[in-house]
Short mmCIF file of C-alpha atoms and ligand atoms in Angstrom, two decimals:
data_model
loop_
_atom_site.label_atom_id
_atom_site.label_comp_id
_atom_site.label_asym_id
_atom_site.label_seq_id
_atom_site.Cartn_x
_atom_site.Cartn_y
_atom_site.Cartn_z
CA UNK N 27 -67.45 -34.76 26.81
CA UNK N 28 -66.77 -36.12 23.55
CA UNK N 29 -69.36 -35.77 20.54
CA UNK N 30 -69.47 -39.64 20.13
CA UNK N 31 -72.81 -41.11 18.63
CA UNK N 32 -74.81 -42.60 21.29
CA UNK N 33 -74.13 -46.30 20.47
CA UNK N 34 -70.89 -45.43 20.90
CA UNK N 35 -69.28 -47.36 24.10
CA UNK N 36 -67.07 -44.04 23.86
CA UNK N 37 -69.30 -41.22 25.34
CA UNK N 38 -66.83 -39.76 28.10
CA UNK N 39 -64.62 -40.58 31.19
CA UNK N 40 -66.32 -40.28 34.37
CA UNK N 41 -63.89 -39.57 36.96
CA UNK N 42 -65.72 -36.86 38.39
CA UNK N 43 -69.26 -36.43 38.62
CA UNK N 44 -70.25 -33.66 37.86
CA UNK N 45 -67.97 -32.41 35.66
CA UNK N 46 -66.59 -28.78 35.73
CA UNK N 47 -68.62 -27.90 32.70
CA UNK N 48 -71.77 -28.24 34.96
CA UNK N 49 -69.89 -25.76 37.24
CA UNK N 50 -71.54 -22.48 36.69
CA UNK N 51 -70.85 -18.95 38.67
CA UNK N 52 -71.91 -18.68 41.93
CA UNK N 53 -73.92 -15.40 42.61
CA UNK N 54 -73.81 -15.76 46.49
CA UNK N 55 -70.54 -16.39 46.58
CA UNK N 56 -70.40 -18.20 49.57
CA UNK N 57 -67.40 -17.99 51.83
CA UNK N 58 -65.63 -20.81 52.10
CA UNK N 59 -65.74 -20.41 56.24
CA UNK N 60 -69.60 -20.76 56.66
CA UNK N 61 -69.46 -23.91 53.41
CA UNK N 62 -66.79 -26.02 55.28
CA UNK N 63 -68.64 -24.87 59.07
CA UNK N 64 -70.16 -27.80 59.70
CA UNK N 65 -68.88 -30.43 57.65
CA UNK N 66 -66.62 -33.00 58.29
CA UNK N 67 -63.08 -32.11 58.43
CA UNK N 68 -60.92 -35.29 60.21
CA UNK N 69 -60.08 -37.45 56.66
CA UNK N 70 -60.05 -34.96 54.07
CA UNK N 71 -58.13 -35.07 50.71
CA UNK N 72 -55.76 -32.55 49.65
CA UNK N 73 -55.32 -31.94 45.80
CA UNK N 74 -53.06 -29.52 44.69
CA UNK N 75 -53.00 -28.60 40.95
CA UNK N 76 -49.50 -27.76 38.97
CA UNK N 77 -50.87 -26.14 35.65
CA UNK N 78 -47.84 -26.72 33.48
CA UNK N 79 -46.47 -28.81 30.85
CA UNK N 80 -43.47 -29.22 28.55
CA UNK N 81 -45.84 -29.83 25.75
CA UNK N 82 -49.80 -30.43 25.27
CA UNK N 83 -50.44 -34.04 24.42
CA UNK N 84 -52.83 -34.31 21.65
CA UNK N 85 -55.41 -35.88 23.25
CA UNK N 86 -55.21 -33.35 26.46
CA UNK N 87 -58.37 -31.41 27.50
CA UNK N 88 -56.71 -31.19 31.26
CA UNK N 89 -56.45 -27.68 32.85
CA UNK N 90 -52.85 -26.99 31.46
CA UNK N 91 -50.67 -24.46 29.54
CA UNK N 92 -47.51 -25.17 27.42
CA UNK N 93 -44.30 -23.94 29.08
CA UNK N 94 -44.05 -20.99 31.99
CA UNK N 95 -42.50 -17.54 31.14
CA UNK N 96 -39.51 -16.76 33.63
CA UNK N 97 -41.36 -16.05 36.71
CA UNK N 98 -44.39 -17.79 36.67
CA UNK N 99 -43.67 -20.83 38.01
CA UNK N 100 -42.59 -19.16 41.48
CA UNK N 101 -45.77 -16.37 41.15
CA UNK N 102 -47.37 -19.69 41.06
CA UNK N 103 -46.70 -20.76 44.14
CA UNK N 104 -46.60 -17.78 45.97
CA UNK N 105 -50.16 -17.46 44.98
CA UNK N 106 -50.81 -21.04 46.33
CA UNK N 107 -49.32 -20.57 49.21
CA UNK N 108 -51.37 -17.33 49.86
CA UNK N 109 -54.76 -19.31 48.83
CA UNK N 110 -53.69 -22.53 51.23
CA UNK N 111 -53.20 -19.87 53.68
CA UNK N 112 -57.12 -18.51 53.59
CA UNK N 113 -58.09 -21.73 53.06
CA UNK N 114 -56.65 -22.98 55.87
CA UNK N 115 -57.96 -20.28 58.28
CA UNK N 116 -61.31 -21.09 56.84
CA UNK N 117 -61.48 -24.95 57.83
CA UNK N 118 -61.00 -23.31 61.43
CA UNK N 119 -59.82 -24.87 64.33
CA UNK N 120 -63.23 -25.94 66.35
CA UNK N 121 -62.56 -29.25 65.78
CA UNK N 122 -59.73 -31.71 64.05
CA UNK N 123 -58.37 -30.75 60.57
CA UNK N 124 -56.64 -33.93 59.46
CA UNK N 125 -55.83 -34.81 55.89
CA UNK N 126 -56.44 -38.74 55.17
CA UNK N 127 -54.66 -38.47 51.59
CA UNK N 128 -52.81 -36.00 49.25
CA UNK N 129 -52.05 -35.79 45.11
CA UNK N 130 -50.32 -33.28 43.44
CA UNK N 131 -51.42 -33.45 39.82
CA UNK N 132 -51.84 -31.07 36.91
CA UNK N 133 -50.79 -30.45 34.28
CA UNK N 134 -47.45 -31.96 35.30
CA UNK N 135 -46.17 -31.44 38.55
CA UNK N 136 -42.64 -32.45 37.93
CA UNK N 137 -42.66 -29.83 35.70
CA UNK N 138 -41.55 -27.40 38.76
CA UNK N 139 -37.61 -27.85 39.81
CA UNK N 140 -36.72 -29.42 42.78
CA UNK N 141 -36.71 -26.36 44.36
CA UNK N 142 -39.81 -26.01 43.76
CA UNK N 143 -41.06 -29.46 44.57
CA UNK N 144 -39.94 -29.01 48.05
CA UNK N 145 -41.75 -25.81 47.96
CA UNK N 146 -44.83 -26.86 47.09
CA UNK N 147 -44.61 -29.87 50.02
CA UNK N 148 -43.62 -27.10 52.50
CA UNK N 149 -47.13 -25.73 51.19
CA UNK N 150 -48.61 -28.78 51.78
CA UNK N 151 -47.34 -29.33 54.61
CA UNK N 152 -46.59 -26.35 56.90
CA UNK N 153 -49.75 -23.89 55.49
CA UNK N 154 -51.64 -26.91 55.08
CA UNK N 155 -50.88 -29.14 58.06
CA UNK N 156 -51.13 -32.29 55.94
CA UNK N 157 -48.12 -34.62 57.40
CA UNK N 158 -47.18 -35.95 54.02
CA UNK N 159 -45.01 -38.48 55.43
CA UNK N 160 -48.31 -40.60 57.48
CA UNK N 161 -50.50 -40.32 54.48
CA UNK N 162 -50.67 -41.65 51.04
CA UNK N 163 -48.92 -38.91 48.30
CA UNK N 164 -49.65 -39.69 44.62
CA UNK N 165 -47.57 -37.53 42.09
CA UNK N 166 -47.74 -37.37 38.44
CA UNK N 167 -44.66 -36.84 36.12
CA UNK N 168 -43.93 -36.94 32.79
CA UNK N 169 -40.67 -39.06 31.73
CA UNK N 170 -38.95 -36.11 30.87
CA UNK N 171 -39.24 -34.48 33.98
CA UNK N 172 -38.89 -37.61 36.24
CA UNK N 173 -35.44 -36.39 37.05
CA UNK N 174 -33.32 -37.74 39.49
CA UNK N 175 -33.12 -34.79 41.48
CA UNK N 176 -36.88 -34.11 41.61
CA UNK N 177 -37.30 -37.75 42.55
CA UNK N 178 -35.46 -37.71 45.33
CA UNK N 179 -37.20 -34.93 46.86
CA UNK N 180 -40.40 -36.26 45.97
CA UNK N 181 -39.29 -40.07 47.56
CA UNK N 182 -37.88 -38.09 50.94
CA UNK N 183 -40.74 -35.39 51.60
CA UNK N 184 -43.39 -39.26 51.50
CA UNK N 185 -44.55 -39.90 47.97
CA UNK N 186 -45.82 -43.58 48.13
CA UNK N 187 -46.99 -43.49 44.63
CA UNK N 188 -45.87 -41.84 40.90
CA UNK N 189 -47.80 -42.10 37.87
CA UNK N 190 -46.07 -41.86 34.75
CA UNK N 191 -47.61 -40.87 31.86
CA UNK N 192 -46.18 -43.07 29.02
CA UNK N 193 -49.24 -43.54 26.38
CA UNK N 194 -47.21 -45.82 24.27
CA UNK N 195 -43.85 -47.65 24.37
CA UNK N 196 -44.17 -47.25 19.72
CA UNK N 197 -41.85 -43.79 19.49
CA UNK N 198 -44.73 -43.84 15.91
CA UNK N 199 -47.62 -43.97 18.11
CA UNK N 200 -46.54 -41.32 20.78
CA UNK N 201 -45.83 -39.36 17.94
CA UNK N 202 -49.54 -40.19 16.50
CA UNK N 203 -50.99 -39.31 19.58
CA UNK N 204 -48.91 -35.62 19.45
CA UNK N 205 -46.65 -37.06 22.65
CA UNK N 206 -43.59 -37.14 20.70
CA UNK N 207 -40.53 -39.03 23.29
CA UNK N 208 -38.90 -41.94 22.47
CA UNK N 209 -39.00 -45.21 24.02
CA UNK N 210 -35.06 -45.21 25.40
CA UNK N 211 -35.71 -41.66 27.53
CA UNK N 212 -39.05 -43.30 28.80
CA UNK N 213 -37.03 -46.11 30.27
CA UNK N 214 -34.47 -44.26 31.36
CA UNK N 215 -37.42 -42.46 33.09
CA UNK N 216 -38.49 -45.80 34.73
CA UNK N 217 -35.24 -46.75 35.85
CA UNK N 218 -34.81 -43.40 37.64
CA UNK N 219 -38.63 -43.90 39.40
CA UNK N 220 -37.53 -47.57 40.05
CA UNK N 221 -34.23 -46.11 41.76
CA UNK N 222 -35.90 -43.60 43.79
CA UNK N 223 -37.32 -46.02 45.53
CA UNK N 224 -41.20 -44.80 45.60
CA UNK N 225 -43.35 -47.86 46.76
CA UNK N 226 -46.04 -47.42 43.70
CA UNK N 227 -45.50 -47.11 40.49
CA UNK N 228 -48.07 -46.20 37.56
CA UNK N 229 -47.65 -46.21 34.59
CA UNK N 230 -50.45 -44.67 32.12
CA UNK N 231 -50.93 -46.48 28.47
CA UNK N 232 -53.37 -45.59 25.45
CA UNK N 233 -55.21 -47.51 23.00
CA UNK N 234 -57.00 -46.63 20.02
CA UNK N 235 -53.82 -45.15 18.15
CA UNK N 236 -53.89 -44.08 14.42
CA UNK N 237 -51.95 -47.12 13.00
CA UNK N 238 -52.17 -48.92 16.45
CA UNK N 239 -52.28 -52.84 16.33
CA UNK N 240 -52.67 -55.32 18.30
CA UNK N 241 -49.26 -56.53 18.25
CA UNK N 242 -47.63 -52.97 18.53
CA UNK N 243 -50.76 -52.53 21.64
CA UNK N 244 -49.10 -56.04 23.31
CA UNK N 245 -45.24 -54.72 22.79
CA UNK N 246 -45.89 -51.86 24.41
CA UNK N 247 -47.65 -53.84 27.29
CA UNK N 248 -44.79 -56.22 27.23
CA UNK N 249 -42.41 -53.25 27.48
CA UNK N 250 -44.57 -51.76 30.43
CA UNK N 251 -44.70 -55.14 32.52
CA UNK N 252 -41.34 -55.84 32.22
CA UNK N 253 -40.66 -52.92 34.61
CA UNK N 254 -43.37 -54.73 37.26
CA UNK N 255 -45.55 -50.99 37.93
CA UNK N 256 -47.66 -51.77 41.11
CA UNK N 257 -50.31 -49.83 38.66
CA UNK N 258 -50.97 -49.51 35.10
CA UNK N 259 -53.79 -47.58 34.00
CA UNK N 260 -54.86 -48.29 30.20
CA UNK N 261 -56.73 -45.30 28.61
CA UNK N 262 -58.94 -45.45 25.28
CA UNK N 263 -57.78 -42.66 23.01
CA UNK N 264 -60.64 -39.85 23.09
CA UNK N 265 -60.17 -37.00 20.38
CA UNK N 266 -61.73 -33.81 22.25
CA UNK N 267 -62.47 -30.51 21.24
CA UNK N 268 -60.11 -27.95 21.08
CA UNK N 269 -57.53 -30.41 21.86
CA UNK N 270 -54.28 -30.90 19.25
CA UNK N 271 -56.19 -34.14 18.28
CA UNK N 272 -59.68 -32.79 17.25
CA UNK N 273 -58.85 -29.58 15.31
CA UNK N 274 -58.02 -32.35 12.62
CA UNK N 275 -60.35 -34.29 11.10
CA UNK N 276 -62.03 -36.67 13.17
CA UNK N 277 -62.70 -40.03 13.60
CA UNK N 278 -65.20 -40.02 16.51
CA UNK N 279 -68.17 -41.55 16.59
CA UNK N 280 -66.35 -43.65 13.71
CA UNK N 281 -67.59 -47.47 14.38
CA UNK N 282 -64.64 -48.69 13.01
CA UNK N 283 -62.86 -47.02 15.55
CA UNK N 284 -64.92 -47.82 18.50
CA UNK N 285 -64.60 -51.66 17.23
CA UNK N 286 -60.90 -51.22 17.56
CA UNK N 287 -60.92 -49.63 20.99
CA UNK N 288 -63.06 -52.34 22.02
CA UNK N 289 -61.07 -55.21 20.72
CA UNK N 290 -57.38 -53.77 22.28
CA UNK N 291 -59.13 -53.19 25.81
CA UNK N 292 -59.93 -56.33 25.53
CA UNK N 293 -56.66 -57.44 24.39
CA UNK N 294 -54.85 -55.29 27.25
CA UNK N 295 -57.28 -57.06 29.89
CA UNK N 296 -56.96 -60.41 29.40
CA UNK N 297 -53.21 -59.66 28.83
CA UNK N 298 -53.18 -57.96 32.30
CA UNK N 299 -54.87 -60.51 34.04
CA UNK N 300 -52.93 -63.54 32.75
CA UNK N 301 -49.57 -61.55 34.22
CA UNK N 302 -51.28 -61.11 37.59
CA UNK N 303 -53.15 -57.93 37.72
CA UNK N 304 -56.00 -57.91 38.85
CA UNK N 305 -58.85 -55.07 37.11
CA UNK N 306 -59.95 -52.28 39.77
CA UNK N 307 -62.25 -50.43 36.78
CA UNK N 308 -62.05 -49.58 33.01
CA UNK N 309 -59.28 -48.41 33.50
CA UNK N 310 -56.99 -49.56 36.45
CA UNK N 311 -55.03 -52.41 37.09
CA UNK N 312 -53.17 -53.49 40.01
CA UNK N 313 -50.35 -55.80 40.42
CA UNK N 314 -52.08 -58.65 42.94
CA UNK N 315 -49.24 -58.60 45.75
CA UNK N 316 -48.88 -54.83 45.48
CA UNK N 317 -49.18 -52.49 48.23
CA UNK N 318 -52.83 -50.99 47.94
CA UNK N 319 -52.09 -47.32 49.01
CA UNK N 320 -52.77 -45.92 45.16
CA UNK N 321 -54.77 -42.19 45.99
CA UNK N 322 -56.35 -41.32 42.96
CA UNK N 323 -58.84 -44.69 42.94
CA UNK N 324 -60.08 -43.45 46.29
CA UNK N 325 -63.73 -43.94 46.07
CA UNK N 326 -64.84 -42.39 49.49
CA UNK N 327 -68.30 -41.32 48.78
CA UNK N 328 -68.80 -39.26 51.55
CA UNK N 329 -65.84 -37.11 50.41
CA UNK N 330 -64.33 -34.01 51.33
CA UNK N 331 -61.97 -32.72 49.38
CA UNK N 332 -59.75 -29.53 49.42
CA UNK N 333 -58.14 -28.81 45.77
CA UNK N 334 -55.83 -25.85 45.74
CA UNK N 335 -54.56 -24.42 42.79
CA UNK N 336 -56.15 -22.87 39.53
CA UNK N 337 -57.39 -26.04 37.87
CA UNK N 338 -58.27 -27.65 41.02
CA UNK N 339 -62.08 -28.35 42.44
CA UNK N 340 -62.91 -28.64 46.25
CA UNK N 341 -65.83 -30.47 47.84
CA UNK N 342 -68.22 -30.46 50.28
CA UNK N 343 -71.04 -32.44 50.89
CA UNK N 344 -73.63 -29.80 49.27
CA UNK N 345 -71.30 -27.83 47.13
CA UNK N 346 -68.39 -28.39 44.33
CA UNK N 347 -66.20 -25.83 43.42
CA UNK N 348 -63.57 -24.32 41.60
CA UNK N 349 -62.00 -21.59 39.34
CA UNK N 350 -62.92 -20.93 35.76
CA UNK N 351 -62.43 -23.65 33.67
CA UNK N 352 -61.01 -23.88 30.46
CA UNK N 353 -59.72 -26.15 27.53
CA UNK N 354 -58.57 -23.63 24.56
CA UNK N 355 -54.71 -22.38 25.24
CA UNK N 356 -55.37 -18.76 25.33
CA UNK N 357 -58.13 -19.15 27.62
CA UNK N 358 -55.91 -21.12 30.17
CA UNK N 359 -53.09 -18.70 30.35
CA UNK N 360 -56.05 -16.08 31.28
CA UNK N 361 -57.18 -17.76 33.81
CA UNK N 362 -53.65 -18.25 35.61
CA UNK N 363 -52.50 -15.17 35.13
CA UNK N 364 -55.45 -13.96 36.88
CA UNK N 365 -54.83 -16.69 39.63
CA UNK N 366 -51.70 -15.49 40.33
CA UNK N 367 -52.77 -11.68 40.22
CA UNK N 368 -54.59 -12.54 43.55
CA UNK N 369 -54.19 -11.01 47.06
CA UNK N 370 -55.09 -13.98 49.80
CA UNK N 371 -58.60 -12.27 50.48
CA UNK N 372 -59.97 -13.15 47.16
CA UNK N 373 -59.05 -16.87 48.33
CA UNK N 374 -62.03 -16.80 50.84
CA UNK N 375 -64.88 -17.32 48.80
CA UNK N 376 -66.39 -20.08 46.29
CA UNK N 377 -67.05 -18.69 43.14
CA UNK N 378 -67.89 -21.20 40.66
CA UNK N 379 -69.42 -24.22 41.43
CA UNK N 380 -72.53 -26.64 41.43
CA UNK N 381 -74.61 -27.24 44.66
CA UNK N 382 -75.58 -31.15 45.38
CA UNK N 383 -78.86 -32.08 45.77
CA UNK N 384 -79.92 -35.25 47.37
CA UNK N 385 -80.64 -36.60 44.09
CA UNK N 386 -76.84 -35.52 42.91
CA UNK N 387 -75.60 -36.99 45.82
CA UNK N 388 -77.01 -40.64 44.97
CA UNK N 389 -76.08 -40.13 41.45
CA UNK N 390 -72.44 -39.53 41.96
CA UNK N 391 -72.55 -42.75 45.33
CA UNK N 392 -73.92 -44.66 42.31
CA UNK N 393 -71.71 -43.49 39.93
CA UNK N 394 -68.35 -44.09 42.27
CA UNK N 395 -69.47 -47.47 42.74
CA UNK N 396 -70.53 -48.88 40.06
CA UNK N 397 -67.91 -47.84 37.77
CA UNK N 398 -64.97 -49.98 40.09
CA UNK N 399 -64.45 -53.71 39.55
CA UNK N 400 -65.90 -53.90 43.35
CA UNK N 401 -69.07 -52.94 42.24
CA UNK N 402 -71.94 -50.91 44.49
CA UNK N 403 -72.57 -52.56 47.78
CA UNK N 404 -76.55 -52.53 49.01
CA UNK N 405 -76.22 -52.01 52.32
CA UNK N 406 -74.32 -49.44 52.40
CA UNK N 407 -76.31 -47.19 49.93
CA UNK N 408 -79.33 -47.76 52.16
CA UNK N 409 -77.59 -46.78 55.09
CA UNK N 410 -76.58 -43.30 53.59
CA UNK N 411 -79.95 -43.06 51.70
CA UNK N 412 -82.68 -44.98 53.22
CA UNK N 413 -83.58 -47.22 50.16
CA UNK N 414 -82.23 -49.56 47.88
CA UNK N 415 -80.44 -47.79 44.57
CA UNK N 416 -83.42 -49.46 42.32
CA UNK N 417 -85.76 -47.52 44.54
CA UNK N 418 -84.32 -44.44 42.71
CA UNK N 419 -82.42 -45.71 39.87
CA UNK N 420 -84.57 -48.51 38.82
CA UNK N 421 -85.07 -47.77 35.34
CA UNK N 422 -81.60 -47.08 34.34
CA UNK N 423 -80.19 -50.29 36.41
CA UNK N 424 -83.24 -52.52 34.41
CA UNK N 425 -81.68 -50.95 31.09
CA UNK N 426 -78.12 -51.76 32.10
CA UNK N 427 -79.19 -55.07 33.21
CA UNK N 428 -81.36 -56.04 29.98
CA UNK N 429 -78.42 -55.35 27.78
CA UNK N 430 -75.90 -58.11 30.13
CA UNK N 431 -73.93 -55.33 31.61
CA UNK N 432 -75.14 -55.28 35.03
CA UNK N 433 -75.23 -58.19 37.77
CA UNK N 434 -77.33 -57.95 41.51
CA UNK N 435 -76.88 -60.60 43.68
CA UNK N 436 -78.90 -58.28 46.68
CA UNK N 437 -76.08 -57.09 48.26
CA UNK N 438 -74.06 -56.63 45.58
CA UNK N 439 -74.53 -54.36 42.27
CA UNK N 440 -71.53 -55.06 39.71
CA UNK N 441 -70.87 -54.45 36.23
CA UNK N 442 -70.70 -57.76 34.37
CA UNK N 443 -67.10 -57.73 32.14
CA UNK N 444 -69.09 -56.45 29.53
CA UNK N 445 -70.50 -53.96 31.47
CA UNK N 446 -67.00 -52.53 32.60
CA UNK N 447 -65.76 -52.74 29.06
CA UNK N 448 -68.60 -49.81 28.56
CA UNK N 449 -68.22 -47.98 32.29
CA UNK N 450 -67.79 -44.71 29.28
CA UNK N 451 -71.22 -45.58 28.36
CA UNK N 452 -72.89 -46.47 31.69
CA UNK N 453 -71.73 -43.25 33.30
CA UNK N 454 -73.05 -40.69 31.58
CA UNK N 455 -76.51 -42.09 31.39
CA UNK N 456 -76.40 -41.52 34.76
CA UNK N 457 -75.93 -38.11 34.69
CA UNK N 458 -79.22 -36.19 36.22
CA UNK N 459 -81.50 -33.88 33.34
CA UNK N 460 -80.18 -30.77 35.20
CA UNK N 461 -76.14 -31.57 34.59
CA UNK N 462 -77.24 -32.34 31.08
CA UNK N 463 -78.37 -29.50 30.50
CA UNK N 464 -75.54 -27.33 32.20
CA UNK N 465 -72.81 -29.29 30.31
CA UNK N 466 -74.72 -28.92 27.11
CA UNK N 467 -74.93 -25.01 28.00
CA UNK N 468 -71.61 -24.66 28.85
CA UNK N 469 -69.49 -22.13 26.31
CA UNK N 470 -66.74 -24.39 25.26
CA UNK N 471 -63.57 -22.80 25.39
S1 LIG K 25 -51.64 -35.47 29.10
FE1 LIG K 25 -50.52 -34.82 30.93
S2 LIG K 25 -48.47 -34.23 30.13
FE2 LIG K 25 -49.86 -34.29 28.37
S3 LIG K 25 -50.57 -32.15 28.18
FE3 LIG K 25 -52.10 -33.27 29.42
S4 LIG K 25 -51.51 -32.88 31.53
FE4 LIG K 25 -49.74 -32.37 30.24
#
């Protein structure tokens, strides 16, 4: 969450609901054989979490520490393989395990060697039993470590799609945003991803620089299209606690600053869409004759979800869960050192976590939605909950819809351009009293 005022269209990303922060311990402890018992288990997603990095980006609040002593990175994944081991043996075999799509994110996966990248598909696959070569396999990378080596293994063990995070094509403005590369090893990056031959490519921009134009915003667009990603997802620039950004002095809630946010997503929208993209939320774009087989904009609301790793949440329908959670550096290291302390038993149990209610359950259907370009079909939220979403939700959709961001045509709820252009507003009103007050409560560290 960021601490913007509350006109701001700037409140916080939504890309999970609810957010770890409303995670709190879990005195039951529930073990993870009896939670995943009865649920369904034949189209599952598989998320596993690399919690390393080269360097924190300024803006970063993502689960991630700088660098790995000698050693950690393999105590890493012997610990994962040990917790996909439990975990495994806890889905159980009464009925079809099957694994409908897989990510490995972090942090920066590509951070691990080759090696290692094979390693951690062997995980995947053989402890696992996710056949990463039938099902869609998003990786992230940073250019740096999009090496050709790690590439290939990555292309040959199934990876359909890699997302590159680039932030800005300006060597100033990576350098503004503490993501110091330069613009030649980023495109040598891209030519190496282009080589490999991966069917999707993403490519990750920011907005909302210090010194940021709209000229230098449309060069680096320019600079991204020319390479023709299947994907490009276009970020607004959040400065968050306890991130490299906001231990300086801030500029959030700063109208000035909104109004410039504002007027490049614009900018990068319309530019988008006039070179053939067409928008899939705030923040995604896709190429219109690319391959649709992107994992991460997977909007099954009905999800289950299996996350291994430190930094990594699982779901079932009544319960989200994860480790510890953490933003501040020393805090981080902590909490993977303790990961990777771990015999296989202590894999067996949830520990942290928030149970979901009915009412969370409509919140986050609602909330998965609304907040794509495709909008919140009718029919199918009264088939799941029995009523129409203004039955429940009527007051906030009537406030959405007064102020020309929200359109229902009865079987169809969609956020009007405008509307989409403040899916950072829209989203956390929708967050129920009881998350408020957890995420408010939660010890930021
Ligand atoms: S933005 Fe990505 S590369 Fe940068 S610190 Fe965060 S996880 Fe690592």
């Amino acid at each position: 969450m960021t601490t913007a005022t509350a006109a701001s269209p700037y409140q916080s990303y939504v890309y999970a609901y609810p957010h770890k922060t409303a995670y709190g311990p879990l005195p039951d402890r529930p073990a993870l054989r009896d939670l995943w018992a009865d649920e369904p288990k034949d189209a599952l997603s598989l998320y596993l979490h690399i919690p390393f990095c080269e360097v924190r980006c300024g803006f970063c609040n993502l689960f991630t520490r700088i660098g790995a002593p000698d050693g950690l990175t393999g105590a890493y994944l012997d610990a994962l393989e040990r917790q996909a081991g439990t975990v495994r043996e806890a889905l159980g075999d009464s009925g079809p395990v099957r694994f409908a799509t897989a990510a490995f994110g972090g942090g920066t996966p590509t951070f691990l060697t080759a090696a290692e990248l094979s390693r951690l598909c062997d995980i995947a696959e053989h402890r696992m039993g996710a056949d990463l070569k039938a099902v869609p396999l998003s990786v992230e990378a940073s250019p740096a470590t999009a090496t050709a080596d790690r590439l290939t293994v990555l292309a040959e063990r199934g990876t359909t799609r890699l997302s590159l995070g680039v932030q800005s094509f300006v060597d100033s403005e990576a350098r503004a945003a503490v993501r110091p590369q330069r613009r030649a090893d980023v495109e040598a990056a891209l030519s190496r991803v282009r080589e490999a031959g991966i069917p999707v490519l993403n490519i990750d921009l920011i907005y909302g620089i210090d010194g940021q134009t709209e000229e230098t915003w449309l060069r680096s667009l320019d600079v991204a299209l020319a390479w023709r990603p299947e994907e490009l997802y276009l970020y607004p620039l959040y400065v968050r606690p306890l991130t490299g950004l906001g231990r300086r002095a801030g500029t959030d809630g700063d109208p000035a600053w909104d109004e410039q946010r504002l007027r490049l997503y614009r900018t990068g929208r319309d530019h988008l869409r006039a070179h053939g993209y067409t928008q899939q939320s705030m923040r995604m774009f896709r190429r219109a004759d690319a391959p649709p087989q992107g994992a991460d904009d997977y909007a099954c609301q009905t999800d289950g979800m299996i996350g291994l790793g430190c930094g990594a949440r699982s779901y079932t329908r009544d319960l989200h869960y994860s480790f510890d959670y953490a933003v501040d550096m020393h805090e981080i290291r902590r909490i993977i050192d303790d990961y990777v302390s771990r015999p296989a038993g202590d894999f067996a149990q949830a520990e942290i976590g928030r149970r979901i209610d009915t009412d969370e359950a409509r919140r986050r259907h609602l909330l998965q939605s609304l907040l794509q370009a495709d909008g919140l079909r009718h029919d199918a939220y009264r088939a799941r909950f029995g009523n129409a979403p203004d039955a429940h939700f009527g007051a906030e959709l009537d406030r959405f819809a007064d102020r020309g961001w929200l359109a229902d045509d009865g079987t169809l709820l969609r956020l009007t351009p405008e509307g989409l252009a403040h899916s950072d507003a829209i989203g956390p009103e929708l967050f129920s009293p009881a998350v408020r007050a957890a995420m408010a409560a939660y010890e930021r560290k």
